Amino acid sequence: MRVVFLGNAPWSVPSLEAVAGSSHEVGLVLTSVPRPAGRGMRLTPTPVADTARRLELPLLEVETVRSGAGFDALVQAKPDVLAVVAYGEILPQAVLDVPRVAPVNVHFSLLPKLRGAAPVQRAILGELDLEQDTGVTTIRMDEGMDTGPILLQVAEPLWPNDTAGTLGQRLSDLGGRLLVLTLDGLEAGTIVERAQDGARATYAPKLTADDEVIDWNRNASMVLARVQALTPEPGARTTYRGRALKVFRATDASYGQASEGGSGQAGMIILASESGLVVDTGHWPVVLEEVQLEGKRRMSGVEFVRGYRPVPGERLG
């Protein structure tokens, strides 16, 4: 089948690569125009644009597909399927009506759980039941937010040490394989669509600035989950001596570190030595293993101790 691919993010790339390597034809890749990024704020293409160029696929960078050049190009491509993966724009019915067979979305959760923009991060933040897996779902898109009928679905375990980066990579790789299976099934007419049970729906809204802030009054597992959900970007935030401090990696303190440091109050540094940078929480201390002070490079917790000489009794946040 002829596919128009619509995506922007790094997690879109495995799906584009999978379709390009399948029996289906990528008739056009649509992605956003280059945006300023990095310290120099240089115009930077999306990862999808870079991949399309590497694979020598037809590519158009547009402001939107809702109207104008983007919509016109979509219509002219005459797709059988519109494949949408981590695009980030709500699509109107006029766009969804263009493909002959179906508009298909790859969503990184087991719908109807975690509908919304941040299912990977929200899964790590604990917005699934403890025994629940996460996974990937393909749906026939409608105008709702991740509400369309389910085409295919596959589960993936959520591991205790998963970050948004590690889980997102696994799910995006899985999503690429599931998208090709979905295209194969649509072409063969073997997929049995099933409506989502809206009564079981949960939501995964886009992360806000408040979501990035570490609440040291929470227990250690919740603090660690926030760090993991915000790694590799944008990083979980706290403050140190009035400056923003991001935490990218942390673990539970060992019994030795906890006993060496003694007890403190939530957010208090209880140990700052070659043994590590240990901070108390609402229940059990954590070791900050990788941090970044505002305006500085990332560094290990031990490097931070050597460079900034934090003192036990100082508070973060």
Short mmCIF file of C-alpha atoms in Angstrom, two decimals:
data_model
loop_
_atom_site.label_atom_id
_atom_site.label_comp_id
_atom_site.label_asym_id
_atom_site.label_seq_id
_atom_site.Cartn_x
_atom_site.Cartn_y
_atom_site.Cartn_z
CA MET A 1 0.00 0.00 0.00
CA ARG A 2 0.98 3.61 -0.51
CA VAL A 3 1.74 5.33 2.80
CA VAL A 4 2.14 8.98 3.71
CA PHE A 5 4.15 9.19 6.93
CA LEU A 6 3.60 12.00 9.40
CA GLY A 7 5.94 12.46 12.37
CA ASN A 8 8.46 14.72 14.07
CA ALA A 9 10.14 13.12 17.06
CA PRO A 10 13.05 10.72 17.55
CA TRP A 11 10.47 8.11 18.56
CA SER A 12 8.89 8.48 15.09
CA VAL A 13 12.05 7.28 13.36
CA PRO A 14 11.83 3.49 13.95
CA SER A 15 8.34 3.46 12.43
CA LEU A 16 9.50 5.34 9.34
CA GLU A 17 12.47 3.00 8.96
CA ALA A 18 10.22 -0.05 9.38
CA VAL A 19 7.73 1.07 6.73
CA ALA A 20 10.54 2.03 4.35
CA GLY A 21 11.99 -1.47 4.75
CA SER A 22 8.66 -3.23 4.22
CA SER A 23 6.70 -4.20 1.12
CA HIS A 24 4.72 -0.96 1.39
CA GLU A 25 5.58 2.25 -0.47
CA VAL A 26 6.40 5.48 1.35
CA GLY A 27 4.80 7.95 -1.05
CA LEU A 28 5.64 11.02 1.03
CA VAL A 29 7.09 11.99 4.41
CA LEU A 30 5.56 15.08 6.03
CA THR A 31 7.30 16.69 8.99
CA SER A 32 7.62 20.10 10.60
CA VAL A 33 9.91 22.80 9.26
CA PRO A 34 13.32 23.23 10.95
CA ARG A 35 13.15 24.97 14.33
CA PRO A 36 15.83 26.80 16.36
CA ALA A 37 17.56 24.38 18.75
CA GLY A 38 20.68 24.00 20.85
CA ARG A 39 22.87 26.63 22.47
CA GLY A 40 23.35 28.48 19.20
CA MET A 41 19.62 28.25 18.37
CA ARG A 42 20.48 27.07 14.87
CA LEU A 43 17.66 25.94 12.59
CA THR A 44 17.54 22.18 13.03
CA PRO A 45 15.55 19.66 10.95
CA THR A 46 13.39 17.11 12.75
CA PRO A 47 14.82 13.61 13.23
CA VAL A 48 12.18 12.43 10.75
CA ALA A 49 13.48 14.85 8.10
CA ASP A 50 17.04 13.63 8.66
CA THR A 51 15.90 10.01 8.34
CA ALA A 52 13.88 10.66 5.18
CA ARG A 53 16.90 12.27 3.54
CA ARG A 54 19.16 9.39 4.59
CA LEU A 55 16.70 6.88 3.14
CA GLU A 56 16.13 9.04 0.03
CA LEU A 57 12.37 9.23 0.60
CA PRO A 58 10.11 11.98 -0.77
CA LEU A 59 10.06 14.68 1.91
CA LEU A 60 8.19 17.91 2.56
CA GLU A 61 8.80 20.09 5.63
CA VAL A 62 5.67 22.09 6.45
CA GLU A 63 4.24 24.37 9.12
CA THR A 64 1.07 22.26 9.33
CA VAL A 65 -0.90 19.59 7.48
CA ARG A 66 -4.21 21.06 8.56
CA SER A 67 -4.25 23.49 5.63
CA GLY A 68 -2.08 25.10 2.98
CA ALA A 69 0.90 23.40 1.35
CA GLY A 70 0.95 20.51 3.82
CA PHE A 71 -2.67 19.58 3.26
CA ASP A 72 -2.38 20.02 -0.51
CA ALA A 73 0.67 17.72 -0.63
CA LEU A 74 -1.15 15.09 1.41
CA VAL A 75 -4.10 15.12 -0.98
CA GLN A 76 -1.88 15.01 -4.06
CA ALA A 77 0.05 12.01 -2.68
CA LYS A 78 -3.18 9.93 -2.79
CA PRO A 79 -2.27 7.67 0.16
CA ASP A 80 -3.92 4.40 1.01
CA VAL A 81 -2.83 4.95 4.62
CA LEU A 82 -1.78 8.01 6.59
CA ALA A 83 0.63 6.78 9.29
CA VAL A 84 1.00 9.20 12.22
CA VAL A 85 3.69 8.65 14.85
CA ALA A 86 4.63 11.23 17.52
CA TYR A 87 3.58 14.17 15.37
CA GLY A 88 2.13 16.41 18.07
CA GLU A 89 -0.70 18.12 16.20
CA ILE A 90 -4.43 17.40 16.49
CA LEU A 91 -5.69 16.48 13.03
CA PRO A 92 -9.14 17.55 11.78
CA GLN A 93 -11.55 15.21 10.03
CA ALA A 94 -10.66 16.74 6.65
CA VAL A 95 -7.12 15.36 7.04
CA LEU A 96 -8.29 12.01 8.40
CA ASP A 97 -10.61 11.57 5.40
CA VAL A 98 -7.78 11.81 2.85
CA PRO A 99 -6.36 8.24 2.98
CA ARG A 100 -8.30 5.62 1.03
CA VAL A 101 -8.04 2.86 3.66
CA ALA A 102 -7.31 4.44 7.05
CA PRO A 103 -5.52 7.08 9.08
CA VAL A 104 -3.40 5.03 11.51
CA ASN A 105 -1.77 6.28 14.70
CA VAL A 106 0.94 4.50 16.68
CA HIS A 107 0.43 5.27 20.39
CA PHE A 108 2.88 4.29 23.12
CA SER A 109 0.51 2.75 25.66
CA LEU A 110 -2.10 0.03 25.92
CA LEU A 111 -5.13 2.13 25.08
CA PRO A 112 -7.49 3.16 26.55
CA LYS A 113 -4.87 3.55 29.30
CA LEU A 114 -2.75 6.71 29.13
CA ARG A 115 -4.41 8.64 26.34
CA GLY A 116 -2.54 11.85 25.61
CA ALA A 117 0.81 13.42 24.82
CA ALA A 118 3.07 11.86 27.47
CA PRO A 119 2.23 8.16 27.91
CA VAL A 120 5.86 7.07 28.30
CA GLN A 121 6.68 9.59 31.02
CA ARG A 122 3.36 9.13 32.82
CA ALA A 123 3.80 5.35 32.90
CA ILE A 124 7.12 5.79 34.70
CA LEU A 125 5.60 8.36 37.07
CA GLY A 126 3.38 5.61 38.39
CA GLU A 127 0.11 6.32 36.63
CA LEU A 128 -0.34 2.62 35.90
CA ASP A 129 -1.20 -0.02 38.49
CA LEU A 130 1.95 -1.67 39.83
CA GLU A 131 1.38 -4.98 38.06
CA GLN A 132 0.36 -3.46 34.73
CA ASP A 133 2.47 -3.55 31.61
CA THR A 134 2.63 -0.70 29.18
CA GLY A 135 2.86 -1.27 25.43
CA VAL A 136 1.99 0.00 21.96
CA THR A 137 -1.37 0.35 20.23
CA THR A 138 -2.28 1.13 16.64
CA ILE A 139 -5.67 2.79 16.14
CA ARG A 140 -7.83 4.02 13.30
CA MET A 141 -7.75 7.73 14.07
CA ASP A 142 -10.82 9.81 14.74
CA GLU A 143 -11.12 13.43 15.85
CA GLY A 144 -10.81 12.53 19.53
CA MET A 145 -7.57 12.34 21.46
CA ASP A 146 -6.43 8.72 21.06
CA THR A 147 -10.03 7.51 21.10
CA GLY A 148 -10.27 5.65 17.78
CA PRO A 149 -10.90 1.91 17.43
CA ILE A 150 -7.98 -0.39 18.23
CA LEU A 151 -6.36 -2.18 15.30
CA LEU A 152 -3.47 -4.06 16.96
CA GLN A 153 -1.90 -3.98 20.40
CA VAL A 154 1.18 -5.48 22.06
CA ALA A 155 2.35 -5.31 25.68
CA GLU A 156 5.83 -4.42 26.94
CA PRO A 157 7.04 -4.70 30.56
CA LEU A 158 7.91 -1.57 32.50
CA TRP A 159 11.21 -2.25 34.27
CA PRO A 160 12.13 -0.65 37.64
CA ASN A 161 15.13 1.23 36.25
CA ASP A 162 13.46 2.41 33.03
CA THR A 163 13.91 6.04 32.07
CA ALA A 164 11.78 7.82 29.49
CA GLY A 165 14.73 7.30 27.16
CA THR A 166 15.07 3.54 27.59
CA LEU A 167 11.34 2.80 27.67
CA GLY A 168 10.61 5.17 24.79
CA GLN A 169 13.26 3.52 22.64
CA ARG A 170 11.85 0.04 23.28
CA LEU A 171 8.30 1.17 22.59
CA SER A 172 9.26 3.06 19.44
CA ASP A 173 11.12 0.02 18.09
CA LEU A 174 8.11 -2.14 18.93
CA GLY A 175 5.85 0.47 17.35
CA GLY A 176 7.68 0.23 14.05
CA ARG A 177 7.14 -3.51 13.90
CA LEU A 178 3.50 -3.16 14.95
CA LEU A 179 2.85 -0.50 12.32
CA VAL A 180 4.07 -2.79 9.53
CA LEU A 181 1.91 -5.63 10.88
CA THR A 182 -1.03 -3.22 10.92
CA LEU A 183 -0.42 -2.19 7.31
CA ASP A 184 -0.15 -5.85 6.31
CA GLY A 185 -3.40 -6.66 8.11
CA LEU A 186 -5.28 -3.73 6.60
CA GLU A 187 -4.12 -4.73 3.14
CA ALA A 188 -5.17 -8.36 3.68
CA GLY A 189 -8.44 -7.43 5.39
CA THR A 190 -7.62 -9.57 8.43
CA ILE A 191 -7.73 -6.95 11.18
CA VAL A 192 -10.81 -6.95 13.41
CA GLU A 193 -11.21 -3.47 14.86
CA ARG A 194 -12.53 -3.08 18.39
CA ALA A 195 -13.88 0.00 20.09
CA GLN A 196 -12.10 1.35 23.13
CA ASP A 197 -13.85 1.10 26.49
CA GLY A 198 -14.04 4.74 27.50
CA ALA A 199 -14.95 3.81 31.08
CA ARG A 200 -11.45 2.32 31.48
CA ALA A 201 -9.63 5.32 30.00
CA THR A 202 -6.85 7.10 31.87
CA TYR A 203 -4.93 10.14 30.70
CA ALA A 204 -1.33 11.19 30.14
CA PRO A 205 -1.32 14.95 29.61
CA LYS A 206 1.75 16.80 28.39
CA LEU A 207 4.27 17.44 31.15
CA THR A 208 4.26 20.93 32.61
CA ALA A 209 7.00 22.91 34.33
CA ASP A 210 5.47 21.91 37.67
CA ASP A 211 5.85 18.23 36.75
CA GLU A 212 9.60 18.73 36.44
CA VAL A 213 10.05 19.81 40.07
CA ILE A 214 11.25 17.24 42.63
CA ASP A 215 9.10 17.13 45.76
CA TRP A 216 11.55 15.93 48.41
CA ASN A 217 8.67 15.28 50.83
CA ARG A 218 7.68 12.29 48.70
CA ASN A 219 9.21 8.90 49.41
CA ALA A 220 12.39 7.75 47.68
CA SER A 221 10.62 5.61 45.06
CA MET A 222 8.49 8.57 43.92
CA VAL A 223 11.50 10.89 43.76
CA LEU A 224 13.41 8.32 41.69
CA ALA A 225 10.41 7.81 39.39
CA ARG A 226 10.31 11.54 38.66
CA VAL A 227 14.01 11.59 37.84
CA GLN A 228 13.64 8.58 35.54
CA ALA A 229 10.52 9.96 33.82
CA LEU A 230 12.35 13.21 32.97
CA THR A 231 15.56 11.59 31.70
CA PRO A 232 17.15 12.20 29.22
CA GLU A 233 15.22 15.46 28.93
CA PRO A 234 14.30 17.93 30.27
CA GLY A 235 15.63 16.63 33.61
CA ALA A 236 14.01 16.72 37.05
CA ARG A 237 14.57 20.07 38.77
CA THR A 238 15.41 21.26 42.24
CA THR A 239 17.48 24.18 43.52
CA TYR A 240 20.87 24.42 45.22
CA ARG A 241 22.10 27.66 46.79
CA GLY A 242 19.49 29.57 44.79
CA ARG A 243 20.42 28.05 41.42
CA ALA A 244 18.54 25.47 39.37
CA LEU A 245 19.93 21.95 39.70
CA LYS A 246 18.79 19.18 37.36
CA VAL A 247 19.02 15.54 38.37
CA PHE A 248 19.40 12.96 35.60
CA ARG A 249 20.30 9.82 37.54
CA ALA A 250 19.68 8.78 41.14
CA THR A 251 19.38 5.60 43.18
CA ASP A 252 18.31 4.48 46.63
CA ALA A 253 21.02 5.04 49.20
CA SER A 254 22.66 1.90 50.54
CA TYR A 255 22.33 1.07 54.22
CA GLY A 256 25.96 2.09 54.60
CA GLN A 257 25.42 5.49 52.99
CA ALA A 258 22.22 6.06 54.96
CA SER A 259 23.82 5.16 58.29
CA GLU A 260 26.97 7.18 57.54
CA GLY A 261 24.89 10.22 56.75
CA GLY A 262 22.39 9.81 59.55
CA SER A 263 18.88 11.24 59.34
CA GLY A 264 17.74 14.61 58.13
CA GLN A 265 14.73 16.43 56.81
CA ALA A 266 13.25 16.06 53.34
CA GLY A 267 15.57 17.70 50.81
CA MET A 268 18.48 17.91 53.24
CA ILE A 269 21.97 16.83 52.17
CA ILE A 270 23.00 14.21 54.74
CA LEU A 271 26.24 13.06 53.14
CA ALA A 272 28.61 14.79 50.71
CA SER A 273 31.82 12.82 50.32
CA GLU A 274 33.62 10.37 48.06
CA SER A 275 30.80 8.01 49.03
CA GLY A 276 28.38 10.20 47.12
CA LEU A 277 25.89 13.04 47.36
CA VAL A 278 23.08 11.72 49.54
CA VAL A 279 19.81 13.60 50.07
CA ASP A 280 16.97 12.67 52.39
CA THR A 281 13.37 12.36 51.19
CA GLY A 282 10.07 11.85 52.98
CA HIS A 283 11.13 8.22 53.45
CA TRP A 284 14.67 6.89 52.86
CA PRO A 285 17.55 8.85 51.31
CA VAL A 286 18.65 8.83 47.67
CA VAL A 287 22.05 9.21 46.00
CA LEU A 288 22.29 11.82 43.24
CA GLU A 289 24.53 10.15 40.64
CA GLU A 290 24.32 12.62 37.75
CA VAL A 291 23.43 16.31 38.06
CA GLN A 292 23.73 19.59 36.19
CA LEU A 293 23.93 22.96 37.89
CA GLU A 294 22.41 25.87 35.98
CA GLY A 295 24.82 27.05 33.28
CA LYS A 296 27.22 24.14 33.80
CA ARG A 297 27.85 20.76 32.21
CA ARG A 298 26.43 17.49 33.45
CA MET A 299 28.61 15.78 36.04
CA SER A 300 28.59 12.88 38.47
CA GLY A 301 27.45 13.42 42.02
CA VAL A 302 31.00 12.86 43.26
CA GLU A 303 32.33 15.49 40.82
CA PHE A 304 29.67 17.88 42.12
CA VAL A 305 30.81 17.25 45.70
CA ARG A 306 34.44 17.90 44.77
CA GLY A 307 33.67 21.05 42.79
CA TYR A 308 31.00 22.75 44.91
CA ARG A 309 31.70 21.31 48.37
CA PRO A 310 28.10 20.96 49.56
CA VAL A 311 27.76 20.70 53.32
CA PRO A 312 25.56 18.21 55.19
CA GLY A 313 22.60 20.13 56.52
CA GLU A 314 22.16 22.25 53.37
CA ARG A 315 18.78 21.92 51.68
CA LEU A 316 17.78 21.30 48.09
CA GLY A 317 14.58 22.78 46.75
#
